[in-house]
mmCIF file of C-alpha atoms in Angstrom:
data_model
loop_
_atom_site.group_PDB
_atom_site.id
_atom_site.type_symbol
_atom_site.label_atom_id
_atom_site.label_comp_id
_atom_site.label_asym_id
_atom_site.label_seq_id
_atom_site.Cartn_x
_atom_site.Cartn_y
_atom_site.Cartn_z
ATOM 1 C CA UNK A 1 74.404 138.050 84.452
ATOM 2 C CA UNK A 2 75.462 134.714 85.745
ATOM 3 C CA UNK A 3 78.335 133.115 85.530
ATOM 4 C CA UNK A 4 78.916 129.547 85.603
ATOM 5 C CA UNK A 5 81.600 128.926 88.553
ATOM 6 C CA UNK A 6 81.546 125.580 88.425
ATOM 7 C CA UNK A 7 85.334 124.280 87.994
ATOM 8 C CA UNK A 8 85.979 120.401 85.852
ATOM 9 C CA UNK A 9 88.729 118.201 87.061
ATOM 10 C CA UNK A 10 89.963 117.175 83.986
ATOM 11 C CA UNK A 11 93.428 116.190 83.316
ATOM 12 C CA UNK A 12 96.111 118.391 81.460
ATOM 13 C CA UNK A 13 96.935 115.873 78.972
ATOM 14 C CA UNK A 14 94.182 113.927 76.550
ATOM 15 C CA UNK A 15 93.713 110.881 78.539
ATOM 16 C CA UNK A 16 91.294 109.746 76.474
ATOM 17 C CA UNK A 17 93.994 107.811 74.513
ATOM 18 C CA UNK A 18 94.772 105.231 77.571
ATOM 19 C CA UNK A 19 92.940 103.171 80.063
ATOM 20 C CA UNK A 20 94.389 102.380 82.836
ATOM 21 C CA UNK A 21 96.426 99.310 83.632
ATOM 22 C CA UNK A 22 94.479 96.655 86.288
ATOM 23 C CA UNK A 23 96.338 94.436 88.843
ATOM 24 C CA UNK A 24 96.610 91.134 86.365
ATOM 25 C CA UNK A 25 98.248 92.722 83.089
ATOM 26 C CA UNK A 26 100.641 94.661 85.970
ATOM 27 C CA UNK A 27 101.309 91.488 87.671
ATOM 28 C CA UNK A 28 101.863 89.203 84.682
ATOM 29 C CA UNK A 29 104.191 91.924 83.541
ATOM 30 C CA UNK A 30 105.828 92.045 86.692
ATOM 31 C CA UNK A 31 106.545 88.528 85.893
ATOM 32 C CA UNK A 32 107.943 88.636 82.908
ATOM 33 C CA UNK A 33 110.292 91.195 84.414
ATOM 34 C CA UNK A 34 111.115 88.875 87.408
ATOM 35 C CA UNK A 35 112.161 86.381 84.623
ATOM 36 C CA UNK A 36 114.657 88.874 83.060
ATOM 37 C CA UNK A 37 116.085 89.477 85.632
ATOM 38 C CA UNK A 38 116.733 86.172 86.930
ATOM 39 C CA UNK A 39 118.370 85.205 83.820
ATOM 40 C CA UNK A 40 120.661 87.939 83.434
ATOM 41 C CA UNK A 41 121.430 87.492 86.706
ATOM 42 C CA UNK A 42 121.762 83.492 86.883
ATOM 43 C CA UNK A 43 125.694 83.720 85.790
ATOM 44 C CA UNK A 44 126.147 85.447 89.154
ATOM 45 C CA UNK A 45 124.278 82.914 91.396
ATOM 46 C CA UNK A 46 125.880 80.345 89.480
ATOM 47 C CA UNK A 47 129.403 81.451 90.124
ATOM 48 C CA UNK A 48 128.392 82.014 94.204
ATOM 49 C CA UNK A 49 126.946 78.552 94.338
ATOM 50 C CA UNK A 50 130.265 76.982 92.422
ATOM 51 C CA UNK A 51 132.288 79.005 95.139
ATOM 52 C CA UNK A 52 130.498 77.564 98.149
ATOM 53 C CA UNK A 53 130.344 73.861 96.700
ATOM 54 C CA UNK A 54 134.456 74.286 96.271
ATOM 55 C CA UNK A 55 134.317 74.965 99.791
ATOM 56 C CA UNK A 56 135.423 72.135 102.778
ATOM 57 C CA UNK A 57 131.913 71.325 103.880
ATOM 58 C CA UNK A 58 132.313 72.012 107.695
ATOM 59 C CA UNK A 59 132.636 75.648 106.416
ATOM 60 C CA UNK A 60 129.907 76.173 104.101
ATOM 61 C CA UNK A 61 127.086 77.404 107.015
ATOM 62 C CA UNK A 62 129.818 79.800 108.201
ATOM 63 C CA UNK A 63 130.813 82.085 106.450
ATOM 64 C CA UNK A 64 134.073 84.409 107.561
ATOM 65 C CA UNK A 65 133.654 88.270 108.315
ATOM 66 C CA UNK A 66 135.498 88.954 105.167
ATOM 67 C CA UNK A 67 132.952 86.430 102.704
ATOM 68 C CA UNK A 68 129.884 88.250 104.104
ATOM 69 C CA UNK A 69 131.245 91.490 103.528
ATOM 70 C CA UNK A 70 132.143 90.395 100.018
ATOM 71 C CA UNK A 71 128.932 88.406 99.609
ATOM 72 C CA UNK A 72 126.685 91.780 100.719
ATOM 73 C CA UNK A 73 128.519 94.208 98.432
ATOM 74 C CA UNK A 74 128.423 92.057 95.461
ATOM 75 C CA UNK A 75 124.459 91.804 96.280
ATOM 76 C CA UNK A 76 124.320 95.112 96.871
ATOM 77 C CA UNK A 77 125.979 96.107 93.877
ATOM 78 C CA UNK A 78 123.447 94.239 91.965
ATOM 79 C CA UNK A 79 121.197 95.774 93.759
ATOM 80 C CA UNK A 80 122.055 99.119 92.352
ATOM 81 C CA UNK A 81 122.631 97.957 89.235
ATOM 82 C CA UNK A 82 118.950 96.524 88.713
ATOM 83 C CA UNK A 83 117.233 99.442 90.305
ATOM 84 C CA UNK A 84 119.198 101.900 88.279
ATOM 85 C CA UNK A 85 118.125 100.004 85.288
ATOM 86 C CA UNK A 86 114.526 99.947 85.901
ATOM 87 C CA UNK A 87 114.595 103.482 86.786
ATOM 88 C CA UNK A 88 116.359 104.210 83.241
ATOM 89 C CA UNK A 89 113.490 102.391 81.657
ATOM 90 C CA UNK A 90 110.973 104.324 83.407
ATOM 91 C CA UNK A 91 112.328 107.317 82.411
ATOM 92 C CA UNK A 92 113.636 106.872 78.983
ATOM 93 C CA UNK A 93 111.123 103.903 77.959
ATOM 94 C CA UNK A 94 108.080 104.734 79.495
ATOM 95 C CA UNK A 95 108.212 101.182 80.957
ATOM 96 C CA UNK A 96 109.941 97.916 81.528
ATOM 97 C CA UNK A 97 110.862 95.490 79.025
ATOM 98 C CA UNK A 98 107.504 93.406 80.654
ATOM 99 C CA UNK A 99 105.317 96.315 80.457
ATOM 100 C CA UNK A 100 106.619 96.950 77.498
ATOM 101 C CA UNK A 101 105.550 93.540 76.307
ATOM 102 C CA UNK A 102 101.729 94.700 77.357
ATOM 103 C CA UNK A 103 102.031 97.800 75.714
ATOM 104 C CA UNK A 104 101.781 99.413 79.160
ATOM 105 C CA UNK A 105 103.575 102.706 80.636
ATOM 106 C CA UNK A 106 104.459 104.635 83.287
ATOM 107 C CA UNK A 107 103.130 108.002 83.137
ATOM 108 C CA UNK A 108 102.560 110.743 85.422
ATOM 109 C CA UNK A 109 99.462 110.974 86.521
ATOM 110 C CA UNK A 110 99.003 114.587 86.119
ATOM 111 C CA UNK A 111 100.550 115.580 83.137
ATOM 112 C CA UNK A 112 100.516 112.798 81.457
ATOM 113 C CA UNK A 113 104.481 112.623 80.609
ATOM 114 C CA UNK A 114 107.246 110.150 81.072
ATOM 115 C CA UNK A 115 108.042 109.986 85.177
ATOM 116 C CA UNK A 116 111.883 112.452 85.610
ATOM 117 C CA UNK A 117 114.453 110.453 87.185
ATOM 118 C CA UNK A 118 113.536 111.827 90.782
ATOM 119 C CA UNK A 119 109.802 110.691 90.594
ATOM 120 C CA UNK A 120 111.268 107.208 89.458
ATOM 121 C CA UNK A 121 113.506 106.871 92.310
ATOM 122 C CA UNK A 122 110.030 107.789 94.230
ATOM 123 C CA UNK A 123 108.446 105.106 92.882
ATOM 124 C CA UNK A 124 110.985 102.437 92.796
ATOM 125 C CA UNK A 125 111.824 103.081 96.265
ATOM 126 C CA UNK A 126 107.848 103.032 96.689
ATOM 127 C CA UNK A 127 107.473 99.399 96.527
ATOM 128 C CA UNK A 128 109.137 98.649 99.428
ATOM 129 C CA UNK A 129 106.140 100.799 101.590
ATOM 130 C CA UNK A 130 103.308 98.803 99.269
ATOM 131 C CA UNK A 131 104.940 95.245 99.604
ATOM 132 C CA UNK A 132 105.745 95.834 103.587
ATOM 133 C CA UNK A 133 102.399 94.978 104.796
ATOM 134 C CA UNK A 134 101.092 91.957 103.015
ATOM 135 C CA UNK A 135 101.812 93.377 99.543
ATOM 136 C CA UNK A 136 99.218 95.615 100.415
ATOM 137 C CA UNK A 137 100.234 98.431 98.177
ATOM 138 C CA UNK A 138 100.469 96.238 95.475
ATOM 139 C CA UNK A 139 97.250 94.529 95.738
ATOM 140 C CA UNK A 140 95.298 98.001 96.243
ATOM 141 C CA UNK A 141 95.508 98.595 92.181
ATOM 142 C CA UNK A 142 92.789 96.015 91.868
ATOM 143 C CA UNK A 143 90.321 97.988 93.872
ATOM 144 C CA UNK A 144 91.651 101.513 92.607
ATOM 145 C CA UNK A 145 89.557 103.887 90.346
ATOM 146 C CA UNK A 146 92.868 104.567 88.785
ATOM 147 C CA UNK A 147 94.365 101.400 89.255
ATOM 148 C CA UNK A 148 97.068 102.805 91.486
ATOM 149 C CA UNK A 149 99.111 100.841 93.918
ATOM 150 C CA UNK A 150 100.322 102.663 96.993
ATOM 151 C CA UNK A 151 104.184 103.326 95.114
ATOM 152 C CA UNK A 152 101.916 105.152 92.313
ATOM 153 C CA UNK A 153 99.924 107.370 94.634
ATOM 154 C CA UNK A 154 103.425 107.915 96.412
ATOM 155 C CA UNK A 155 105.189 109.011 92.926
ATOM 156 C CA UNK A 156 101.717 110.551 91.634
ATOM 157 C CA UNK A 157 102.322 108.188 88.820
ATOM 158 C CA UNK A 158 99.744 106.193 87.097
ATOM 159 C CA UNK A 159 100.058 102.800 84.850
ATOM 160 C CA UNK A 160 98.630 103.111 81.375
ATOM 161 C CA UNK A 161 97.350 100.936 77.993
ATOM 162 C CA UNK A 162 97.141 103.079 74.923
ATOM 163 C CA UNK A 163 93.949 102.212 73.450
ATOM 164 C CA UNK A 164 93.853 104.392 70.171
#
């Protein structure tokens, strides 16, 4: 009797349903994100730019000790505040409100599933690696079988269109 050992790769979810996402729909949504972003944040650039126009103008290229430190923690604070929000879409959303716009999520690539907020914090953290070298990383989704930038193969995650 013989046996056929021969062993299929196939995923453990029906991935049938999807196609992956390519660099252009990623980017544009990327975009769209950046744009967000940039307007919920414009009331806080606004306010720093009013505070260094109220200032004598010898003073404005140097800043004290004290307005740097204040300066970096306020950045860094909305620094935080933006990366915990794109992780909490990730996780709870699938995707960001510009991926969302595409009908695009974040999945992981083995099972399928919504990333957990560990894997997110993967990713996110990710993109610095795939934008360090010439954006790199980022750029490797268009030449990708599964359309993964270096953060996804990182994460194991994988960017997905529902198609049915």
């Amino acid at each position: 009797m013989v046996t056929n050992t021969a062993v299929s790769h196939s995923p453990q979810y029906d991935d049938s349903e999807f196609e992956y996402a390519g660099f252009w729909i990623r980017f544009v949504a990327c975009l769209v994100d950046n744009l967000i972003i940039m307007i919920i944040i414009a009331p806080y650039w606004f306010y720093n730019y009013q505070q260094m126009m109220a200032m004598p103008a010898d003073q404005i290229p140097f800043y004290s000790v004290g307005d740097a430190i204040l300066y970096s923690a306020g950045d860094a604070i909305l620094n935080l505040v933006m990366a915990a929000a794109v992780v909490w879409f990730w996780v709870k959303k699938g995707a960001t409100p510009g991926k969302m716009l595409f009908g695009l999520q974040v999945r992981d690539a083995k099972t399928g599933q919504f990333i957990s907020v560990p894997r997110a914090l993967l990713r996110y953290f990710s993109y610095l690696i795939s934008s360090v070298i010439l954006c790199l990383g980022l750029i490797w989704v268009g030449f990708d079988k599964k359309k993964q930038g270096w953060h996804d193969k990182i994460a194991k995650t994988v960017v997905v269109k529902r198609i049915r």
